[in-house]
C-alpha positions as a LaTeX table, in Angstrom:
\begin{tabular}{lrrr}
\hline
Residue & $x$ (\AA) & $y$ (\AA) & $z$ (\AA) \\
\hline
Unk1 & $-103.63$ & $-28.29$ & 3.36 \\
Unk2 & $-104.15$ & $-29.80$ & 0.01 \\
Unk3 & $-107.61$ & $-31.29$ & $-1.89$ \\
Unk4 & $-107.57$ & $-34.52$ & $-3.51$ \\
Unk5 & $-107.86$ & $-34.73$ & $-7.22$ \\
Unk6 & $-111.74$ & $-35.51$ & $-6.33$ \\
Unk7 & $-112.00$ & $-32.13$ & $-5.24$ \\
Unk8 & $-110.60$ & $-30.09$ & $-7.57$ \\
Unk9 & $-112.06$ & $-31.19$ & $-10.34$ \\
Unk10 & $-115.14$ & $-32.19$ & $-9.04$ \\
Unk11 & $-118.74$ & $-30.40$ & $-10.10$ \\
Unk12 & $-120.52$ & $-27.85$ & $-7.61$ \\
Unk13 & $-123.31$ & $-30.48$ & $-7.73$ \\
Unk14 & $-120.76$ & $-33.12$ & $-6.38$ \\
Unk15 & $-118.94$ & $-30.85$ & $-3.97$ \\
Unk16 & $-121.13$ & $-27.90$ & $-3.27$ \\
Unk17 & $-124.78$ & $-28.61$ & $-3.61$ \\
Unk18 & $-124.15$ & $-32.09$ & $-3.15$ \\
Unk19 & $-127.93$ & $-33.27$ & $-1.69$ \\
Unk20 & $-129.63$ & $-32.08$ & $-5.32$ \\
Unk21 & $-127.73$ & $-32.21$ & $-8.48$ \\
Unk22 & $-129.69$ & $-29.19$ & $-10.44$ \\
Unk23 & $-128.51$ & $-25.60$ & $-9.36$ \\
Unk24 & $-131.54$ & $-24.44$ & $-9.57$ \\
Unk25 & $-133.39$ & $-26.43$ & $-7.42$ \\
Unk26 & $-130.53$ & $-26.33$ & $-4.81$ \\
Unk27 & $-130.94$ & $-22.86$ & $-4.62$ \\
Unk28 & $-134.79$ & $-23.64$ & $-4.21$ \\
Unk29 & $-134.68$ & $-25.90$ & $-1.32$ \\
Unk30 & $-131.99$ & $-23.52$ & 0.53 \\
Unk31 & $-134.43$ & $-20.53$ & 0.21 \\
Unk32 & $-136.75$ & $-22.64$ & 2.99 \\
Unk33 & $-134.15$ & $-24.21$ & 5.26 \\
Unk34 & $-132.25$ & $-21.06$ & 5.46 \\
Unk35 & $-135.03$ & $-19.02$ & 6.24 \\
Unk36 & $-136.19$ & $-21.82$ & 8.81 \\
Unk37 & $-132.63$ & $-21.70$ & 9.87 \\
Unk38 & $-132.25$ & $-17.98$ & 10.48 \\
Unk39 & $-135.84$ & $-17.71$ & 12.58 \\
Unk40 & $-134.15$ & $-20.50$ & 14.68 \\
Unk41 & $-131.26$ & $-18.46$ & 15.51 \\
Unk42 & $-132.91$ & $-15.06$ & 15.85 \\
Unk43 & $-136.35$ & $-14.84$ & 16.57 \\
Unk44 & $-135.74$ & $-15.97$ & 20.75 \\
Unk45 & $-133.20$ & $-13.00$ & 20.62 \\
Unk46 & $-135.52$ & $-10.39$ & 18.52 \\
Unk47 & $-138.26$ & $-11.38$ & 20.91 \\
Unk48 & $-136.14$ & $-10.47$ & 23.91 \\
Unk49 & $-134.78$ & $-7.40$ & 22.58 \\
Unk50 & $-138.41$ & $-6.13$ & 21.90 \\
Unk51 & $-139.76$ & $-6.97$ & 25.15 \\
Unk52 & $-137.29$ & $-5.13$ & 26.99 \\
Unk53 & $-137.94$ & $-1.94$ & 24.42 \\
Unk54 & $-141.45$ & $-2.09$ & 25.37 \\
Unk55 & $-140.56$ & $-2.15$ & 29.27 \\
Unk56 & $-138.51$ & 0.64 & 28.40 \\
Unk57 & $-141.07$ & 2.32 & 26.71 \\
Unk58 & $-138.18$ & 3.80 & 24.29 \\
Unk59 & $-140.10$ & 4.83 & 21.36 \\
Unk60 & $-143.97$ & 4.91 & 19.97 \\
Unk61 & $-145.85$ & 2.18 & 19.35 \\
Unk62 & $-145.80$ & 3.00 & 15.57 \\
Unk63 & $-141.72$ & 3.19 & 15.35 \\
Unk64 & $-141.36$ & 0.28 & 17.43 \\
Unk65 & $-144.13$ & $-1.82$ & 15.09 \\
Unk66 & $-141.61$ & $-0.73$ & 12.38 \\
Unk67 & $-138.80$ & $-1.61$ & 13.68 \\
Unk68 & $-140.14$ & $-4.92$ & 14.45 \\
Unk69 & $-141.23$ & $-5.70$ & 11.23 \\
Unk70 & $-137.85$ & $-4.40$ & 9.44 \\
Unk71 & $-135.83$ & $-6.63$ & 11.74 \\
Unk72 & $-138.54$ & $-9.68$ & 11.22 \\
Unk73 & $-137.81$ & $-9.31$ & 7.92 \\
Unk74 & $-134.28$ & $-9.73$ & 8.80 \\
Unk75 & $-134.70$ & $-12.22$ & 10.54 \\
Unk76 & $-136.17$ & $-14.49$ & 7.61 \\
Unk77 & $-133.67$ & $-12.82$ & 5.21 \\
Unk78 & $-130.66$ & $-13.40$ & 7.31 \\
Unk79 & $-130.40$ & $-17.06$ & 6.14 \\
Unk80 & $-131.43$ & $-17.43$ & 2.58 \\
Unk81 & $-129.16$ & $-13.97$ & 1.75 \\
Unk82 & $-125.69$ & $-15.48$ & 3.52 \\
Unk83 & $-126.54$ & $-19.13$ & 2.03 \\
Unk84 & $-127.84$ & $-18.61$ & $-1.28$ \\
Unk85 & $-125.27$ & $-16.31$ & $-2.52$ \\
Unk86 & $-122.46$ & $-18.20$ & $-0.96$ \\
Unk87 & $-123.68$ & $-21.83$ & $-3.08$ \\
Unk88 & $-124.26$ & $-19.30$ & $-6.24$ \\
Unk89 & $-121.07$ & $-17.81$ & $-5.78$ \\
Unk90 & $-119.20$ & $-20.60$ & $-5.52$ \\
Unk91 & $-121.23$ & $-22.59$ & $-8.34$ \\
Unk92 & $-120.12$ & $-19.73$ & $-10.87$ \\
Unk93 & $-116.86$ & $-19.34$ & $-10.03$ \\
Unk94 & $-116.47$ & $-23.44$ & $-10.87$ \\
Unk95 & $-118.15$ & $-22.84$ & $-14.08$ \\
Unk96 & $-115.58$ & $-19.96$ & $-15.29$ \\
Unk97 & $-112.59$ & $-21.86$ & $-13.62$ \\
Unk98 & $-113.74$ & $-25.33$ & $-14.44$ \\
Unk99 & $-111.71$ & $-26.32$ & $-11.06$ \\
Unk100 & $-111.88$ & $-25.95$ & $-7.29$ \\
Unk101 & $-108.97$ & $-24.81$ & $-4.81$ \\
Unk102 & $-108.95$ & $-24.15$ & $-1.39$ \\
Unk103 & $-109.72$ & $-20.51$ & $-1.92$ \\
Unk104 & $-112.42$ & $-20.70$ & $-4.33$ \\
Unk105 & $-114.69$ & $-23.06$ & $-2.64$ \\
Unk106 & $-115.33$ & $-21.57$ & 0.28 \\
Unk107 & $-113.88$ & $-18.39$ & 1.05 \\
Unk108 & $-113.65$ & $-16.27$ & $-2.13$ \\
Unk109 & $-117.57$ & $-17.39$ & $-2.20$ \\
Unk110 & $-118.66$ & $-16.37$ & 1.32 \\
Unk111 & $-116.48$ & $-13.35$ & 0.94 \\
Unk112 & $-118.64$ & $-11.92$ & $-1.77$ \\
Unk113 & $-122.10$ & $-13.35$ & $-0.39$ \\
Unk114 & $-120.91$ & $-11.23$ & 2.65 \\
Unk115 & $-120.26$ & $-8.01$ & 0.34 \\
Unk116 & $-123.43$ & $-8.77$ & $-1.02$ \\
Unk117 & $-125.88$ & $-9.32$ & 2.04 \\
Unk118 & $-124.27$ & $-6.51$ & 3.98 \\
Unk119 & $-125.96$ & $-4.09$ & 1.29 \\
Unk120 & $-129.27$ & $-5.79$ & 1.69 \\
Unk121 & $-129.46$ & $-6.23$ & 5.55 \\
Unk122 & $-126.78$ & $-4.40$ & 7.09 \\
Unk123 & $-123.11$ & $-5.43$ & 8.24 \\
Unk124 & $-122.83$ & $-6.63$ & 11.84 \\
Unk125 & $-119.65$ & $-6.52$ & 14.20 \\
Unk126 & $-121.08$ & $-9.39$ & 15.61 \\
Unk127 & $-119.58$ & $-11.56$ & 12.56 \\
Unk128 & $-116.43$ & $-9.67$ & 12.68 \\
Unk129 & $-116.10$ & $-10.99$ & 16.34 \\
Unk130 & $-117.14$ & $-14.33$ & 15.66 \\
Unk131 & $-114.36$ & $-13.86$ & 12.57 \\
Unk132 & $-111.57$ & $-12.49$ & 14.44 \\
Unk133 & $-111.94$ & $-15.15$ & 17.22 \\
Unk134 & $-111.79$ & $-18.09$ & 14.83 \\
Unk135 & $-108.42$ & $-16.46$ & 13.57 \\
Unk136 & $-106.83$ & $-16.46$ & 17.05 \\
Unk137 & $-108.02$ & $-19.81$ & 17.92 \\
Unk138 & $-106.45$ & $-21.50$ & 15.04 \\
Unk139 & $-103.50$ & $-19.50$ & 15.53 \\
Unk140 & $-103.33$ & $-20.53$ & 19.32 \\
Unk141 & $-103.78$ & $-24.31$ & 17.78 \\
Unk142 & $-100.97$ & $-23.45$ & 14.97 \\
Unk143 & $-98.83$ & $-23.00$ & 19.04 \\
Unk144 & $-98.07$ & $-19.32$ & 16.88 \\
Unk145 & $-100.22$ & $-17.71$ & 19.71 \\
Unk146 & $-100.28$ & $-18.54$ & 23.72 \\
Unk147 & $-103.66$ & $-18.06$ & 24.89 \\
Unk148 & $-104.23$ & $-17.73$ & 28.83 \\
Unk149 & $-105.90$ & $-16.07$ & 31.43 \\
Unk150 & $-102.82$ & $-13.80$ & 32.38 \\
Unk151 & $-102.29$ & $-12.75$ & 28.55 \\
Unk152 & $-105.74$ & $-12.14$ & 27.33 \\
Unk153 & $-106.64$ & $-10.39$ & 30.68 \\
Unk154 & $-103.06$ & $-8.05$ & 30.14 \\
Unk155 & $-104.22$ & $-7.37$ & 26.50 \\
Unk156 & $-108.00$ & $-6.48$ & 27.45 \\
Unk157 & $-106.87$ & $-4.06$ & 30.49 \\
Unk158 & $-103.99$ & $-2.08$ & 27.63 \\
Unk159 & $-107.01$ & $-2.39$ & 24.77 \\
Unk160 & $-109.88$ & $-1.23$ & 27.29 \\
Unk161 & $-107.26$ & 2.22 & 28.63 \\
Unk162 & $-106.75$ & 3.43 & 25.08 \\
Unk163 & $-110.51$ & 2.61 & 24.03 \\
Unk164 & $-111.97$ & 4.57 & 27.35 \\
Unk165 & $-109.63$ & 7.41 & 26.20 \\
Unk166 & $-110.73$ & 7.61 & 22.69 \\
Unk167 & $-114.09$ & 7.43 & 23.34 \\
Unk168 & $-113.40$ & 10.51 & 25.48 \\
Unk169 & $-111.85$ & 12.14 & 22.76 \\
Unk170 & $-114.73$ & 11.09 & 20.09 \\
Unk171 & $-117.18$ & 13.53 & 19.45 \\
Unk172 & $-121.07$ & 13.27 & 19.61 \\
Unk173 & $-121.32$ & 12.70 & 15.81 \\
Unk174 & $-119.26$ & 8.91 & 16.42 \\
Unk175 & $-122.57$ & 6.83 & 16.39 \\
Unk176 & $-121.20$ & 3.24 & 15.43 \\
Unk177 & $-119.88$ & 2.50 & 19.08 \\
Unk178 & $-121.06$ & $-0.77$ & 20.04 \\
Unk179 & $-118.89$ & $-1.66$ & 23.25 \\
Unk180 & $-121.51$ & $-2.13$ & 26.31 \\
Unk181 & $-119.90$ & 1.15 & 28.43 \\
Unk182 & $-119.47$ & 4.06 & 27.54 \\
Unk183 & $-118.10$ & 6.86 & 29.63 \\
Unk184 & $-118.95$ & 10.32 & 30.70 \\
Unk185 & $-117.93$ & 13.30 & 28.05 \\
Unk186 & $-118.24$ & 15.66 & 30.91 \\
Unk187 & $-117.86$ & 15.60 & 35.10 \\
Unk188 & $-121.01$ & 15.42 & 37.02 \\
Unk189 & $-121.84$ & 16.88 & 40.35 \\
Unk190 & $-120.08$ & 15.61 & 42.76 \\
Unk191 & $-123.12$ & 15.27 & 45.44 \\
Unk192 & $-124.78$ & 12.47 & 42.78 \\
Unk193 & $-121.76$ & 11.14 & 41.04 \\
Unk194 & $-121.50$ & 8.36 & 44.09 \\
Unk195 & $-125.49$ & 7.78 & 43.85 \\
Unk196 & $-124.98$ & 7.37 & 39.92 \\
Unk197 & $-122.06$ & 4.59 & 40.33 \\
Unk198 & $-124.56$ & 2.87 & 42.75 \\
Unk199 & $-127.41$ & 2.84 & 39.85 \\
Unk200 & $-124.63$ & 2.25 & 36.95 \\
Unk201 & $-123.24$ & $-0.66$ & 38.74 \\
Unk202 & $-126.67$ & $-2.05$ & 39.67 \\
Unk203 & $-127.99$ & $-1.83$ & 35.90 \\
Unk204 & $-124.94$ & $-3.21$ & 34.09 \\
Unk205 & $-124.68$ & $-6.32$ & 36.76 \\
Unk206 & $-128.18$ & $-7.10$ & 35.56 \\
Unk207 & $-127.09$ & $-6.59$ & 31.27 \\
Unk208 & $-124.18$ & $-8.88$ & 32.26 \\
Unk209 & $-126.69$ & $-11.89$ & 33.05 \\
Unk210 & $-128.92$ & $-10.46$ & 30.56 \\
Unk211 & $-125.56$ & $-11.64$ & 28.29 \\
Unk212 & $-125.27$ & $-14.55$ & 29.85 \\
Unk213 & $-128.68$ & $-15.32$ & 29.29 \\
Unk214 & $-128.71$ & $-14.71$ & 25.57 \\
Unk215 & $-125.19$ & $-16.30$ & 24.90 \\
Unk216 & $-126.80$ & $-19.48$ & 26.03 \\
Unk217 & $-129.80$ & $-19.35$ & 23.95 \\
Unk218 & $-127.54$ & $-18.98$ & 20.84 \\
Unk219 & $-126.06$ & $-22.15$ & 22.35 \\
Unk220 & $-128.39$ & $-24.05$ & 22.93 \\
Unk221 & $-132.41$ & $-22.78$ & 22.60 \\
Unk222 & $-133.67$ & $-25.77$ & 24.73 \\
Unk223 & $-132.91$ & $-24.02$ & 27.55 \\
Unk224 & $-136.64$ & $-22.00$ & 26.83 \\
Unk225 & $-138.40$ & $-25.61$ & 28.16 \\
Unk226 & $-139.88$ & $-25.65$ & 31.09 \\
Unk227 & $-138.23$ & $-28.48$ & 32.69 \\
Unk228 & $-134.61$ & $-26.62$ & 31.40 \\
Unk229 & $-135.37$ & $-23.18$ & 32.41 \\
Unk230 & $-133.15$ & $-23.36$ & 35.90 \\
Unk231 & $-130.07$ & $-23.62$ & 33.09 \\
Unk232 & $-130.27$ & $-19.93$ & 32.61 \\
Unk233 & $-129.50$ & $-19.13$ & 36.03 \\
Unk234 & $-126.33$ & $-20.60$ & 37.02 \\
Unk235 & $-122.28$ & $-19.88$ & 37.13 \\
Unk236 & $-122.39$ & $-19.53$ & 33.36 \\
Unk237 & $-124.98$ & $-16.24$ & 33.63 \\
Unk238 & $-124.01$ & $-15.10$ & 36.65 \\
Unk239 & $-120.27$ & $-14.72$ & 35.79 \\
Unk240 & $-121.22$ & $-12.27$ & 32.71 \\
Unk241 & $-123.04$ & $-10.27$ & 35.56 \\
Unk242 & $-120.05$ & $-9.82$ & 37.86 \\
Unk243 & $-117.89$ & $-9.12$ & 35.12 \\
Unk244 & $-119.64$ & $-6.11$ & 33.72 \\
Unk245 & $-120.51$ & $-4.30$ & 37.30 \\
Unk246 & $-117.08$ & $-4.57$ & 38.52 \\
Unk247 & $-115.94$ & $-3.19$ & 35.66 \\
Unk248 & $-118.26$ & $-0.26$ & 35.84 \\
Unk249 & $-117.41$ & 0.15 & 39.40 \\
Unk250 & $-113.77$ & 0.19 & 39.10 \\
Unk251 & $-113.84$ & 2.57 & 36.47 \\
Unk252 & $-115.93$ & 4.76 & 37.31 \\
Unk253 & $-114.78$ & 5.00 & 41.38 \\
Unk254 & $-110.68$ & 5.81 & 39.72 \\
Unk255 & $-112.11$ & 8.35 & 38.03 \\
Unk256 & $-114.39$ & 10.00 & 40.59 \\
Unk257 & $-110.76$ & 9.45 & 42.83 \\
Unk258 & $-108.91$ & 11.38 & 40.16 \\
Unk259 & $-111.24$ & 14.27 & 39.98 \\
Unk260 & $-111.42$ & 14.91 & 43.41 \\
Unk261 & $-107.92$ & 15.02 & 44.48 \\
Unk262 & $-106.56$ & 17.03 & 41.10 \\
Unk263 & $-110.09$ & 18.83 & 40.92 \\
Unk264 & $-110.42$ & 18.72 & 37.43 \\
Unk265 & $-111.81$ & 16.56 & 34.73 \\
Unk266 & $-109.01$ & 14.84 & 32.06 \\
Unk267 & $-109.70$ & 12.86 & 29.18 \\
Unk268 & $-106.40$ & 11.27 & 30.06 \\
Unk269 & $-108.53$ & 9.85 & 33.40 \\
Unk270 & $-109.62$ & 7.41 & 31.23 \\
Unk271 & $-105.98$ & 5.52 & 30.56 \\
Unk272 & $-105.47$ & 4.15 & 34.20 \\
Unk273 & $-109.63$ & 3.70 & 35.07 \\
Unk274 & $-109.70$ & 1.47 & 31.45 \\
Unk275 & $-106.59$ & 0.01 & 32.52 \\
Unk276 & $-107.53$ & $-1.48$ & 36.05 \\
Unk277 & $-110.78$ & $-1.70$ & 35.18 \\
Unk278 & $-109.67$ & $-4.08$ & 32.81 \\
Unk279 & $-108.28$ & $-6.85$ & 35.74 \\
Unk280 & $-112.39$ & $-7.37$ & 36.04 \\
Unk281 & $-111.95$ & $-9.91$ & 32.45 \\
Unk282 & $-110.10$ & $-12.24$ & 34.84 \\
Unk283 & $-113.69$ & $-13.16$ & 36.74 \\
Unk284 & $-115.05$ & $-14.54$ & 32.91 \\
Unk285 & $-112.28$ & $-14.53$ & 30.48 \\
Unk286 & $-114.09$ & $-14.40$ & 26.85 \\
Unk287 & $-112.26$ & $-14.38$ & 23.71 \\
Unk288 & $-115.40$ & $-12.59$ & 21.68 \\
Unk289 & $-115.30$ & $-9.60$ & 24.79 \\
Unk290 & $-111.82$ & $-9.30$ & 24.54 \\
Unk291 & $-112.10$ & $-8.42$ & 20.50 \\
Unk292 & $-115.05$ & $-6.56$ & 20.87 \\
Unk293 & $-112.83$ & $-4.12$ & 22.80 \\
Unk294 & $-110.17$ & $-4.58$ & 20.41 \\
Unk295 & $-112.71$ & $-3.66$ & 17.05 \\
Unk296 & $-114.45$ & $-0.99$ & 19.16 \\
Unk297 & $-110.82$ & 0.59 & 19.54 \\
Unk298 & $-109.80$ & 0.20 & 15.94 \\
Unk299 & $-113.37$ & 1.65 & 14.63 \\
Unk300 & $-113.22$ & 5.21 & 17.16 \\
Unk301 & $-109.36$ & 5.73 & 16.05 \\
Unk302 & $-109.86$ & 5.38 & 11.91 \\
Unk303 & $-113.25$ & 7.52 & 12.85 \\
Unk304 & $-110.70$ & 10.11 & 14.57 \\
Unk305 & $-107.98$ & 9.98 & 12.06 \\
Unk306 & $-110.56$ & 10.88 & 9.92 \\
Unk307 & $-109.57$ & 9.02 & 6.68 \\
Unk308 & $-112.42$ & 9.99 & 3.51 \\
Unk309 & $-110.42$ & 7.45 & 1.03 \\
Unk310 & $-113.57$ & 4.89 & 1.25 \\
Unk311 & $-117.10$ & 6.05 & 2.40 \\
Unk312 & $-117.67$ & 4.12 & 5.55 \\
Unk313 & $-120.76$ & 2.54 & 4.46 \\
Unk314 & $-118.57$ & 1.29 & 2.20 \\
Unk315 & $-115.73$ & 0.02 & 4.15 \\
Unk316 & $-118.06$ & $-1.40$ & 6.88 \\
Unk317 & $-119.60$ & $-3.87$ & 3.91 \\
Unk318 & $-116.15$ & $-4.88$ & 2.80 \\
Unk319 & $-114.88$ & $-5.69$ & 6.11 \\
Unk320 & $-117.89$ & $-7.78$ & 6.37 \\
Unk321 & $-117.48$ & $-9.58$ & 3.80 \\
Unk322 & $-114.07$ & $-10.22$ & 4.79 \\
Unk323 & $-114.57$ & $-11.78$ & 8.01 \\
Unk324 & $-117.87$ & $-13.61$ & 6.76 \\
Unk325 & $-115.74$ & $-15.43$ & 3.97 \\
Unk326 & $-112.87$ & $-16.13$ & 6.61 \\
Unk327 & $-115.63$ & $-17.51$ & 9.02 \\
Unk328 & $-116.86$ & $-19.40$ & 6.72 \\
Unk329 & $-113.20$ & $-21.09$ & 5.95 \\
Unk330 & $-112.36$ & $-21.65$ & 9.26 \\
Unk331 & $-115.72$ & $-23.28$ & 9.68 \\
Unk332 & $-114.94$ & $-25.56$ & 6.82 \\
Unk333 & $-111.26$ & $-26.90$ & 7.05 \\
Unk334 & $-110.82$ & $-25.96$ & 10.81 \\
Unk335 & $-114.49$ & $-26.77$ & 12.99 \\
Unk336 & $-112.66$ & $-27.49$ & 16.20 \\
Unk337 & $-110.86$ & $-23.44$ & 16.30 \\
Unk338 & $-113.71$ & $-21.99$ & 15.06 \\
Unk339 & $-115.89$ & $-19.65$ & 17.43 \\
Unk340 & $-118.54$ & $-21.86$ & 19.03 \\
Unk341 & $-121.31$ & $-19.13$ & 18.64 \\
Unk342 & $-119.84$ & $-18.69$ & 14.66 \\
Unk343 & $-120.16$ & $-22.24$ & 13.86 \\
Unk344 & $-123.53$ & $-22.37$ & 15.34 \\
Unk345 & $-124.69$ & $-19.35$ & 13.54 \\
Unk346 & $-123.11$ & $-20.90$ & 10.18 \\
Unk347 & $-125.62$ & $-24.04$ & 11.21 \\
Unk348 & $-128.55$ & $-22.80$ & 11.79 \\
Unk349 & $-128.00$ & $-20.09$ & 8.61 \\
Unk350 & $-128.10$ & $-23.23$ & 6.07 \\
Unk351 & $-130.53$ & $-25.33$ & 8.75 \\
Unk352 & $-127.73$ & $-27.75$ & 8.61 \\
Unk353 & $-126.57$ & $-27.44$ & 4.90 \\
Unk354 & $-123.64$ & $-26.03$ & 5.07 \\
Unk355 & $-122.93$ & $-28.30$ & 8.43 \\
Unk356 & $-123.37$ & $-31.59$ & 6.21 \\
Unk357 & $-121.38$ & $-30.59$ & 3.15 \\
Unk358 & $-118.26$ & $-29.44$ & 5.26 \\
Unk359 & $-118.19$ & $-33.31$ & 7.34 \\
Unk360 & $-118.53$ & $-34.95$ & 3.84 \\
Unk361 & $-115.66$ & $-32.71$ & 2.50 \\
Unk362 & $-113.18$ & $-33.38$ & 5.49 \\
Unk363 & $-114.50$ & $-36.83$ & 5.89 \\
Unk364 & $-113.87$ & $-37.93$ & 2.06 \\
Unk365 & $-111.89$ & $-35.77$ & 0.16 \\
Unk366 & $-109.62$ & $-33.72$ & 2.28 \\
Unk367 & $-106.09$ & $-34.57$ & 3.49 \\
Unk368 & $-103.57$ & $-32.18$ & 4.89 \\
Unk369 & $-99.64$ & $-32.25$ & 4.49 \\
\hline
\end{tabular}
């Protein structure tokens, strides 16, 4: 891929900031329509994760106020903190280069507005998903990668065994694991352990339409009007739902098998329960599931191996702003592979900003050999 002459030696009014010519006053406007933007994409999903916190009845009134207001704050902060520093970023690299390339207008500049924001609101695996994803599609579309049902489902059920085993072997003091199951440090009784599966199986069938549900509002938020609200109860939820309690079930009835008939409780359990439980991605194959696993795995083994060459706060922000700048390229010079949830998120971040400037690029200016 190549840019034009236009491009590279183009101003970051022309190319960057191109609806408002002062830098200033780019950065201005952005501060609302981001912040619009990131409500948009977050408050329907802060809302629901509240509401089932107070049905819970996790925590105190006070802690959960705080929370609430913390993650509000997010919420509003999300947008102008990811957009801003990416247009400033970019703007001053320009002015010290005096020219664009593919490298420094997009990605060099989202990769250090990721670094940056990931100090100031926290780095989330969701964007290292979203990141990852965007990767594999444009290396499936490159024909460098054969994506399927049979191959992702094989590569989920070997990534799901050794994740179930090290998450066995992970001690209490691992708190950054995010996958949706975890399993059982020690055996239970054996009079409630079929009772348990029964209630396990019951609760994560309901968070897999819970999923479902949310995945859709990221989507598409019309779905919340009246006249669209049968949408979020159809294949497309229900799938989600089937997907996690069969793989809860499978797992955890191997396991319960195992015990029984050797009569004692093995970490090692874990390799063929992860590994057939794994056949349950067939029902809803999902790219972003399948590297959840996959960044779940990576994160418990470097937490085993026990590596103190980088704090992990640390590493967690530069692997954020890693994937956030390679997002953010993708999303630019390759829309159709990028994650559909990523682009969206990229969208509603700038309210559109970011959206507009990358079809006037690719419509005018860029040309690929």
């Amino acid at each position: 891929m190549l840019l034009s002459k236009y491009i590279v030696e183009g101003t970051c009014s022309e190319i960057v900031h191109n609806w408002e010519p002062n830098c200033l006053n780019a950065y201005r406007s952005l501060i609302r329509d981001s912040a619009i933007g990131g409500l948009k994409m977050l408050l329907p999903l802060l809302c629901i994760n509240y509401g089932l916190r107070i049905w819970r009845k996790n925590k105190s009134n006070d802690t959960l106020a705080k929370d609430l207001l913390i993650d509000g704050l997010r919420c509003i902060g999300i947008g102008p903190c990811l957009t801003i520093t990416t247009v400033f970023y970019s703007c001053t690299i320009r002015y010290f280069l005096n020219r664009y390339t593919i490298i420094t207008l997009t990605c060099i500049p989202a990769i250090l507005s990721g670094y940056t924001s990931a100090w100031i609101l926290g780095s989330k695996m969701t964007t290292q998903i979203l990141a990852l994803e965007s990767i594999v599609n444009v290396m499936a579309a490159s024909g460098r990668l054969k994506l399927n049902r049979y191959n992702e489902t094989i590569f989920f059920m070997f990534t799901n065994a050794c994740l179930m085993y090290a998450s066995k072997l992970s001690g209490p003091s691992y708190t950054s694991y995010t996958w949706f199951f975890k399993p059982d440090k020690k055996r239970r009784d054996e009079k409630i352990y079929l009772e348990s599966i029964f209630k396990k199986t019951r609760y994560y069938f309901g968070l897999g339409i819970g999923y479902g549900i949310v995945r859709m509002l990221i989507r598409d938020t019309s779905v919340l009007k009246l006249k669209n609200m049968h949408k979020l109860f159809n294949k497309q939820t229900l799938k989600p739902g089937i997907f996690a309690g069969s793989y809860v079930v499978l797992y955890e009835m191997i396991v319960y098998a195992m015990n029984r008939y050797f009569q004692k409780d093995r970490p090692a359990y874990a390799l063929p329960a992860g590994f057939l439980a794994g056949l349950s991605y067939a029902i809803d194959p999902n790219l972003a599931i399948n590297i959840s696993a996959f960044i779940n795995l990576i994160q418990i083994l470097y937490y085993l191996a026990d590596t103190q060459l980088l704090r992990p706060s640390l590493m967690e922000s530069i692997i954020f702003g890693l994937c956030y700048g390679t997002m953010i390229h993708i999303n630019f010079f390759y829309p159709e592979n990028t994650a559909k949830i990523g682009s969206r998120m990229v969208e509603l971040c700038s309210n559109g900003r970011f959206k507009f400037v990358a079809t006037l690029l690719r419509k005018n200016v860029i040309y690929t050999v």
